[in-house]
């Protein structure tokens, strides 16, 4: 319980600091924000009106409090370009990014975990050097470039998947799956490599533990030692990096959505920056950061539930 | 075993040395003027004349990739320097003094880590606008947390060692202890972080420039080349493939270097 409260309080404190940081950075917009948004030759009346809409006639502290109070009531402000509440726009975009992220995480686990286990077995010198370089390659490849390569291989040459565009799940389930597969895989590649490396290292570390020797002395088969003992203890640390992987996946989708023209949050973010829709950008950045913090918080709690040995600052 | 394990490390060093030489050569020599257009020779496939082919304006891709390496190294070196200086100071102060100041710095670092991928850089660039200088600053900011964390944990560890306690007892100043006694011992994990941040910066710059939020013309950039190349993915696949390989090899070089440094350090410990 103390652990939970500690994590909860640091979760909330971090959100507050993040929101202050974001707010502060957007205060640094050089010059008059209303003028920047509308352009140099904008009508002064319009500029004055926008200044009022942005609350520029009040102090930053007041505006910050307004923003936070709005956020707490689910009001993320209003987009300048769309003239719509930010929350309405986000709700349309979230399913796309969420589908991409979930599919990508599934691919990471389904491909990464078995490969990691398999590779931990093959501890040959040559094989391990080869795998080391190969997984480093997976981490080093720019995901958007890998997206191009997938398009080149599977869409242009083999014509198995659509190149760009998005099919909603409700319209055509298989079509949606096909439109999400390549972008999800492009994001997943780096994470698969990370999971493989991490799992292999933890399995090798665990294999040297006393309990494994005991199990071996007891005459247990290698197979049951691996699955009954080692794997159980190795998958817990993997859970901790899941939080990291979800963050990576969300970060990756910012670029990948633009490669595959998927109308998700990342796509919206870049469009809003290009059209100088600062209220929308500001709220979106905070929204994405809160998702990341929330997932890390959940992972921390799950970790504790699965392995009660974990203590505060332990 | 010892020797076998370091093969990836040498592959990494090899890649870095090779690309560094390409970068140095490109300052004095490129096969063609990277900006010279040749409308009769648009999207030409790789040949003896143009080993990497030409782009949509008939410009020589090899020359453009060579020139782009300058930007990659400048971005890498400058942003790592910014991240290292600020991150080291924050980590050293927090780890060495502890208490409330450590708490404040740690919370600040946690907050920075809540921005996934290149989101922090994107936010900074959205506010301060694009270009080489702002890209460097944004990527430098992005690398602060990793330096701060690594430095902090080394300082917490070494602060308890007898040699540090002895100098405190002798009345050495905090600055002296931080820079003269603890820093030399904390150097190897920091070097690993330098290599990792370098590869991260190159990767992020390519992503930002691909999105149109990074380096702007006339400064050359591999990421922006990829943005242009995307439209010709079917008609001129070599443009996409070769430009992406340049980024991948530079990033891979530094990642292998970091991994090798970490292995050596683990063995020592």
XYZ file of C-alpha atoms in Angstrom:
583
model
C 0.000 0.000 0.000
C 2.833 2.372 0.849
C 4.404 1.456 -2.472
C 1.159 2.237 -4.286
C 0.764 5.606 -2.573
C 4.375 6.518 -3.268
C 4.023 5.649 -6.943
C 0.688 7.439 -7.172
C 2.074 10.604 -5.642
C 5.128 10.642 -7.899
C 2.843 9.937 -10.878
C 0.720 12.984 -10.039
C 3.713 15.215 -9.256
C 5.320 14.290 -12.557
C 2.131 15.122 -14.471
C 2.038 18.523 -12.806
C 5.678 19.207 -13.657
C 5.162 18.006 -17.234
C 2.141 20.278 -17.667
C 4.130 23.222 -16.286
C 7.043 22.476 -18.601
C 4.791 22.295 -21.644
C 2.960 25.463 -20.661
C 6.226 27.254 -19.998
C 7.749 26.248 -23.354
C 4.696 27.533 -25.207
C 5.026 30.830 -23.310
C 8.397 31.227 -24.964
C 6.893 31.663 -28.427
C 8.929 34.567 -29.705
C 6.914 37.740 -30.297
C 3.144 37.985 -30.128
C 1.628 34.486 -30.458
C -1.559 35.828 -32.037
C 0.506 37.620 -34.662
C 2.605 34.510 -35.310
C -0.468 32.352 -35.708
C -2.256 34.726 -38.064
C 0.789 35.853 -40.014
C 2.497 39.220 -40.392
C -0.094 40.888 -42.611
C -3.114 39.892 -40.528
C -5.905 42.337 -39.751
C -5.129 44.041 -36.397
C -8.724 43.499 -35.270
C -8.410 39.791 -35.852
C -5.128 39.777 -33.968
C -6.756 41.558 -31.035
C -9.639 39.100 -31.056
C -7.316 36.093 -31.102
C -5.262 37.620 -28.291
C -8.396 37.677 -26.229
C -9.346 34.135 -27.209
C -5.874 32.948 -26.214
C -6.219 34.911 -22.980
C -3.106 36.938 -23.679
C -4.587 39.863 -21.781
C -4.227 37.919 -18.534
C -1.168 36.784 -16.591
C 0.556 33.474 -17.425
C -0.288 32.094 -13.996
C -3.989 32.738 -14.613
C -3.801 31.153 -18.041
C -2.014 28.101 -16.665
C -4.670 27.664 -13.992
C -7.384 27.997 -16.647
C -5.703 25.417 -18.853
C -5.323 22.940 -15.988
C -8.860 23.545 -14.725
C -10.104 22.911 -18.255
C -8.027 19.753 -18.546
C -9.450 18.390 -15.311
C -12.941 18.805 -16.751
C -11.905 17.122 -20.007
C -11.744 20.449 -21.800
C -8.504 20.588 -23.773
C -9.170 23.977 -25.301
C -10.159 24.813 -28.831
C -8.267 24.205 -32.038
C -7.684 27.378 -34.046
C -7.672 25.697 -37.405
C -10.649 23.412 -36.954
C -12.604 25.776 -34.684
C -13.575 22.692 -32.711
C -12.864 21.531 -29.169
C -9.508 19.734 -29.099
C -11.111 16.765 -27.357
C -13.531 16.210 -30.276
C -10.660 16.143 -32.731
C -8.563 13.826 -30.587
C -11.382 11.321 -30.129
C -11.501 10.796 -33.896
C -7.753 10.276 -34.089
C -7.128 8.122 -31.048
C -8.472 4.816 -32.479
C -5.970 4.993 -35.336
C -2.938 5.541 -33.115
C -4.215 3.066 -30.536
C -4.691 0.364 -33.194
C -1.216 1.015 -34.494
C 0.305 0.884 -31.003
C -1.574 -2.225 -29.883
C -0.824 -4.160 -33.066
C 2.798 -3.102 -32.854
C 3.095 -4.247 -29.217
C 1.435 -7.569 -30.101
C 3.921 -8.087 -32.928
C 6.785 -7.171 -30.583
C 5.743 -9.750 -27.988
C 4.717 -12.493 -30.424
C 7.952 -12.232 -32.412
C 10.391 -10.953 -29.772
C 9.702 -13.317 -26.854
C 9.952 -16.661 -28.722
C 13.024 -15.459 -30.620
C 14.643 -14.282 -27.404
C 14.053 -17.677 -25.769
C 15.258 -19.527 -28.838
C 18.382 -17.419 -29.071
C 19.250 -17.845 -25.401
C 19.566 -21.589 -26.161
C 22.017 -21.153 -28.989
C 25.000 -19.846 -27.132
C 27.547 -20.630 -29.852
C 30.253 -18.019 -30.247
C 29.708 -17.283 -33.936
C 25.938 -17.357 -33.633
C 25.968 -14.970 -30.709
C 28.197 -12.458 -32.499
C 25.976 -12.637 -35.557
C 22.842 -12.156 -33.457
C 24.421 -9.330 -31.538
C 25.135 -7.392 -34.724
C 21.757 -8.318 -36.213
C 19.764 -7.092 -33.205
C 21.884 -3.916 -33.073
C 20.973 -3.433 -36.713
C 17.299 -3.760 -35.796
C 17.746 -1.012 -33.194
C 19.718 1.221 -35.576
C 17.391 1.192 -38.575
C 15.285 4.376 -38.772
C 11.732 3.028 -38.449
C 10.370 5.312 -41.152
C 13.019 4.130 -43.575
C 12.190 0.540 -42.703
C 8.603 1.513 -43.519
C 9.772 2.524 -47.012
C 11.581 -0.778 -47.424
C 8.432 -2.662 -46.389
C 6.396 -0.616 -48.873
C 8.956 -1.371 -51.555
C 8.987 -5.097 -50.810
C 5.378 -5.866 -49.912
C 3.337 -3.184 -51.671
C 5.276 -2.203 -54.765
C 6.936 -5.512 -55.624
C 4.707 -8.215 -54.130
C 1.521 -6.114 -53.981
C 0.375 -7.876 -50.819
C -0.456 -4.781 -48.764
C -1.813 -1.341 -49.565
C 0.876 1.345 -49.720
C -0.873 4.196 -47.992
C -4.175 5.070 -46.460
C -6.432 3.819 -43.765
C -9.448 1.544 -43.628
C -11.576 1.815 -40.439
C -12.081 -1.415 -38.490
C -15.875 -1.065 -38.625
C -15.842 -0.970 -42.426
C -13.629 -3.880 -43.250
C -11.818 -5.798 -40.523
C -9.330 -7.563 -42.782
C -8.788 -4.417 -44.789
C -8.017 -2.498 -41.606
C -5.628 -5.202 -40.466
C -3.890 -5.040 -43.819
C -3.590 -1.257 -43.703
C -2.135 -1.365 -40.160
C 0.198 -4.313 -40.614
C 3.153 -2.717 -42.382
C 3.254 0.462 -40.253
C 2.941 -1.570 -37.040
C 5.720 -3.853 -38.138
C 7.932 -0.880 -39.050
C 7.533 0.463 -35.504
C 7.942 -2.986 -33.949
C 11.306 -3.885 -35.512
C 13.433 -1.865 -33.112
C 11.413 -3.046 -30.132
C 11.623 -6.685 -31.212
C 15.403 -6.328 -31.265
C 15.348 -4.776 -27.781
C 13.137 -7.557 -26.370
C 15.363 -10.258 -27.882
C 18.537 -8.747 -26.418
C 16.959 -8.117 -23.048
C 15.338 -11.539 -22.745
C 18.483 -13.323 -23.843
C 20.553 -11.499 -21.227
C 18.115 -12.154 -18.395
C 17.756 -15.830 -19.340
C 21.542 -16.237 -19.396
C 21.825 -14.449 -16.025
C 19.066 -16.541 -14.482
C 20.649 -19.769 -15.778
C 23.657 -19.116 -13.559
C 21.509 -18.827 -10.428
C 21.628 -21.353 -7.620
C 18.012 -22.405 -7.994
C 18.743 -23.622 -11.510
C 21.656 -25.694 -10.274
C 19.407 -27.126 -7.567
C 16.777 -28.014 -10.141
C 19.419 -29.682 -12.279
C 20.768 -31.663 -9.332
C 17.222 -32.760 -8.590
C 17.288 -34.319 -12.044
C 14.738 -32.098 -13.732
C 14.828 -32.057 -17.503
C 16.437 -28.989 -19.138
C 13.144 -28.300 -20.830
C 11.198 -28.037 -17.586
C 13.971 -26.048 -15.906
C 13.719 -23.492 -18.683
C 9.960 -23.210 -18.779
C 9.164 -23.881 -15.138
C 11.954 -21.906 -13.513
C 14.049 -19.654 -15.671
C 11.352 -18.236 -17.885
C 9.114 -17.338 -14.992
C 11.848 -15.233 -13.486
C 12.977 -13.810 -16.790
C 9.628 -12.533 -17.962
C 9.187 -10.262 -14.946
C 12.072 -7.984 -15.924
C 10.687 -7.948 -19.464
C 7.509 -6.431 -18.081
C 9.466 -3.412 -16.834
C 10.701 -2.624 -20.296
C 7.144 -2.937 -21.654
C 6.432 0.561 -20.334
C 9.475 1.780 -22.206
C 8.365 -0.052 -25.333
C 4.882 1.474 -25.245
C 6.481 4.925 -25.042
C 8.773 4.043 -27.944
C 5.820 2.789 -29.923
C 3.868 6.011 -29.382
C 6.951 8.040 -30.299
C 7.503 5.885 -33.377
C 3.917 6.275 -34.523
C 4.404 10.065 -34.745
C 6.697 9.512 -37.725
C 5.213 6.293 -39.121
C 1.687 7.714 -39.404
C 3.124 10.348 -41.695
C 4.907 7.727 -43.800
C 1.745 5.692 -44.338
C -0.709 8.647 -44.288
C -2.668 7.242 -41.345
C -4.967 9.843 -39.760
C -3.806 9.340 -36.156
C -2.408 11.579 -33.426
C 1.087 11.769 -34.949
C -0.292 12.850 -38.264
C -2.463 15.472 -36.582
C 0.457 16.710 -34.481
C 2.641 17.443 -37.496
C -0.250 19.056 -39.387
C -1.024 21.274 -36.401
C 2.587 22.385 -36.144
C 2.688 23.231 -39.835
C -0.555 25.225 -39.544
C 0.596 26.868 -36.269
C -2.379 25.557 -34.335
C -0.564 26.016 -31.014
C -3.456 25.308 -28.613
C -3.945 21.967 -30.333
C -0.204 21.152 -30.273
C 0.096 22.132 -26.612
C -2.803 19.932 -25.506
C -1.725 17.022 -27.691
C 1.822 16.991 -26.319
C 0.453 16.914 -22.772
C -2.070 14.245 -23.671
C 0.620 11.953 -25.143
C 2.918 12.548 -22.149
C 0.115 11.652 -19.728
C -0.553 8.394 -21.595
C 3.121 7.482 -21.256
C 3.177 8.318 -17.546
C -0.049 6.402 -16.959
C 1.321 3.299 -18.671
C 4.533 3.472 -16.651
C 2.479 3.836 -13.505
C 0.392 0.757 -14.387
C 3.537 -1.236 -15.199
C 5.054 -0.266 -11.822
C 1.948 -1.462 -10.016
C 1.664 -4.682 -12.052
C 5.308 -5.393 -11.410
C 4.705 -5.156 -7.697
C 1.618 -7.405 -7.910
C 3.519 -10.064 -9.850
C 6.663 -9.906 -7.763
C 5.880 -8.862 -4.188
C 9.581 -8.903 -3.273
C 9.961 -5.463 -4.823
C 10.245 -2.791 -2.201
C 10.448 0.946 -2.273
C 13.810 2.130 -3.549
C 14.915 -1.500 -3.432
C 36.070 -15.595 -25.988
C 37.666 -12.266 -25.160
C 38.613 -11.679 -28.764
C 35.433 -13.039 -30.290
C 33.260 -10.765 -28.211
C 34.964 -7.650 -29.437
C 34.288 -8.313 -33.121
C 31.037 -6.260 -33.088
C 32.960 -3.490 -31.326
C 35.505 -3.378 -34.148
C 32.761 -3.481 -36.769
C 31.326 -0.402 -35.047
C 34.666 1.395 -34.938
C 35.224 0.464 -38.595
C 31.882 1.939 -39.648
C 32.529 5.147 -37.724
C 36.064 5.565 -39.088
C 34.833 4.906 -42.627
C 31.968 7.418 -42.417
C 34.171 9.939 -40.652
C 36.669 9.698 -43.536
C 33.831 10.123 -46.033
C 32.790 13.223 -44.124
C 36.304 14.693 -44.119
C 36.781 13.911 -47.822
C 33.422 15.512 -48.672
C 34.639 18.830 -47.297
C 37.294 18.935 -50.032
C 35.963 16.671 -52.714
C 32.702 15.196 -53.999
C 32.438 13.458 -57.407
C 29.937 16.091 -58.555
C 28.634 19.375 -57.192
C 25.950 18.081 -54.791
C 23.568 20.809 -55.950
C 24.243 20.684 -59.688
C 21.053 19.745 -61.505
C 21.024 17.803 -64.745
C 17.527 17.627 -66.183
C 18.563 15.208 -68.947
C 19.705 12.749 -66.305
C 16.834 12.596 -63.826
C 16.408 9.498 -61.639
C 19.200 7.684 -63.448
C 19.954 4.219 -62.110
C 23.370 3.558 -60.551
C 26.065 3.411 -63.234
C 29.804 3.925 -63.614
C 29.234 7.669 -63.935
C 26.869 7.923 -60.990
C 27.583 4.957 -58.688
C 24.522 5.785 -56.533
C 22.364 7.087 -59.396
C 20.773 10.522 -59.579
C 17.735 12.089 -57.908
C 14.609 13.754 -59.263
C 16.620 16.834 -60.273
C 19.436 14.837 -61.825
C 21.734 15.557 -58.863
C 24.382 12.956 -58.032
C 23.138 10.977 -55.026
C 26.604 9.841 -53.895
C 27.787 13.452 -53.685
C 24.657 14.424 -51.786
C 25.029 11.554 -49.321
C 28.680 12.501 -48.803
C 27.735 16.114 -48.135
C 24.898 15.002 -45.831
C 27.416 13.210 -43.605
C 28.711 16.633 -42.537
C 25.313 17.564 -41.162
C 24.967 14.201 -39.425
C 28.302 14.615 -37.626
C 27.726 18.275 -36.764
C 24.311 17.471 -35.301
C 25.671 14.462 -33.423
C 28.689 16.218 -31.910
C 26.916 19.473 -31.022
C 23.771 18.004 -29.526
C 25.726 15.431 -27.509
C 27.934 18.242 -26.175
C 24.896 20.223 -25.022
C 23.239 17.174 -23.470
C 26.481 16.037 -21.835
C 27.294 19.374 -20.199
C 23.808 20.076 -18.851
C 23.037 16.443 -18.044
C 26.376 15.910 -16.289
C 25.967 19.018 -14.144
C 22.388 18.132 -13.177
C 23.327 14.518 -12.414
C 26.485 15.460 -10.514
C 24.735 18.071 -8.376
C 21.788 15.788 -7.634
C 23.887 12.717 -6.927
C 26.561 14.477 -4.922
C 24.443 16.743 -2.737
C 21.302 14.604 -2.496
C 18.400 15.944 -0.446
C 15.824 18.346 -1.815
C 17.953 19.510 -4.736
C 18.302 15.901 -5.895
C 14.548 15.453 -5.538
C 13.847 18.531 -7.679
C 16.307 17.502 -10.397
C 15.053 13.918 -10.433
C 11.442 15.013 -10.839
C 12.477 17.313 -13.649
C 14.314 14.463 -15.396
C 11.313 12.137 -14.909
C 9.127 14.769 -16.509
C 11.446 14.972 -19.524
C 11.318 11.203 -19.890
C 7.530 11.363 -20.228
C 7.949 12.676 -23.771
C 8.216 9.596 -25.954
C 10.631 9.412 -28.888
C 11.187 12.728 -30.586
C 8.136 14.411 -29.023
C 10.227 16.715 -26.805
C 12.271 17.839 -29.811
C 9.098 18.284 -31.868
C 7.555 20.473 -29.169
C 10.669 22.674 -28.926
C 10.874 23.006 -32.694
C 7.147 23.808 -32.925
C 7.801 26.786 -30.666
C 11.264 27.903 -31.780
C 10.912 26.906 -35.454
C 13.074 24.685 -37.634
C 16.675 24.910 -38.846
C 20.068 23.443 -37.994
C 20.649 25.439 -34.802
C 17.240 24.729 -33.284
C 17.472 21.062 -34.242
C 20.783 20.831 -32.396
C 19.351 22.528 -29.304
C 16.209 20.381 -29.343
C 18.170 17.136 -29.702
C 20.633 18.301 -27.054
C 17.755 18.831 -24.630
C 16.432 15.392 -25.502
C 19.706 13.737 -24.469
C 19.929 15.477 -21.071
C 17.994 12.792 -19.108
C 20.258 9.891 -20.028
C 23.426 11.799 -19.083
C 21.861 13.106 -15.890
C 20.716 9.638 -14.777
C 24.015 7.921 -15.472
C 26.049 10.660 -13.830
C 23.741 10.724 -10.825
C 24.001 7.005 -10.170
C 27.821 7.060 -10.464
C 27.996 9.965 -8.048
C 25.720 8.290 -5.541
C 27.919 5.215 -5.742
C 31.310 6.937 -5.489
C 30.282 9.436 -2.847
C 30.367 6.565 -0.332
C 33.901 5.475 -1.260
C 36.709 6.054 1.177
C 38.824 8.152 -1.167
C 35.975 10.626 -1.554
C 35.196 10.645 2.151
C 38.872 11.255 2.834
C 38.996 14.304 0.612
C 35.816 15.663 2.169
C 37.461 15.235 5.557
C 40.542 17.034 4.276
C 38.265 19.946 3.424
C 38.394 19.739 -0.374
C 35.770 21.853 -2.113
C 32.727 20.224 -3.683
C 33.815 21.342 -7.144
C 37.209 19.751 -6.653
C 35.700 16.508 -5.457
C 33.195 16.391 -8.298
C 35.652 17.076 -11.100
C 38.917 15.712 -9.776
C 37.909 12.695 -7.743
C 34.575 11.370 -8.924
C 34.501 12.348 -12.613
C 37.535 10.232 -13.624
C 35.845 7.178 -12.106
C 32.479 7.893 -13.701
C 33.952 8.398 -17.141
C 33.342 4.978 -18.689
C 29.556 4.814 -18.250
C 29.421 8.405 -19.497
C 31.356 7.395 -22.619
C 28.768 4.701 -23.313
C 26.054 7.335 -22.982
C 27.959 9.635 -25.358
C 28.014 6.953 -28.056
C 24.339 6.102 -27.520
C 23.278 9.756 -27.568
C 25.238 10.311 -30.731
C 23.413 7.510 -32.527
C 20.116 8.694 -31.046
C 20.724 12.239 -32.288
C 21.516 11.079 -35.828
C 18.397 8.916 -35.844
C 16.187 11.680 -34.445
C 17.557 14.299 -36.819
C 16.727 12.093 -39.783
C 13.187 11.652 -38.444
C 12.708 15.370 -37.774
C 14.082 16.359 -41.160
C 11.908 13.721 -42.815
C 8.886 15.375 -41.179
C 10.087 18.746 -42.454
C 10.809 19.888 -38.878
C 14.578 19.515 -38.854
C 17.400 20.813 -41.000
C 16.231 23.111 -43.807
C 17.729 23.801 -47.258
C 20.418 24.715 -48.198
C 21.880 22.600 -45.371
C 22.043 19.010 -46.638
C 20.287 16.298 -44.658
C 19.836 12.578 -45.124
C 16.386 12.736 -43.545
C 15.209 15.368 -45.988
C 16.669 13.379 -48.884
C 14.495 10.475 -47.759
C 11.453 12.732 -47.736
C 12.147 13.588 -51.380
C 13.015 9.999 -52.231
C 9.725 8.644 -50.889
C 7.802 9.918 -53.933
C 10.065 7.904 -56.243
C 10.119 4.731 -54.201
C 8.817 2.623 -57.095
C 10.668 4.322 -59.968
C 14.027 4.938 -58.228
C 14.310 2.525 -55.287
C 18.090 3.012 -55.049
C 17.524 6.619 -53.917
C 15.555 5.464 -50.845
C 17.703 2.405 -50.149
C 21.158 4.008 -50.348
C 20.241 7.146 -48.394
C 18.670 5.081 -45.610
C 21.696 2.784 -45.500
C 23.941 5.787 -44.819
C 21.851 6.683 -41.738
C 21.631 3.062 -40.604
C 25.395 2.477 -40.843
C 26.282 5.605 -38.894
C 23.747 4.794 -36.173
C 24.806 1.139 -36.113
C 28.463 2.163 -35.803
C 27.817 4.154 -32.644
C 25.446 1.562 -31.169
C 28.040 -1.204 -31.627
C 30.695 1.073 -30.153
C 28.485 1.730 -27.115
C 27.788 -1.972 -26.691
C 31.466 -2.854 -26.915
C 32.420 -0.153 -24.402
C 29.755 -1.452 -22.025
C 31.077 -5.027 -22.305
C 34.626 -3.926 -21.538
C 33.427 -1.927 -18.589
C 31.365 -4.868 -17.232
C 34.410 -7.099 -17.468
C 36.483 -4.638 -15.480
C 33.848 -4.419 -12.750
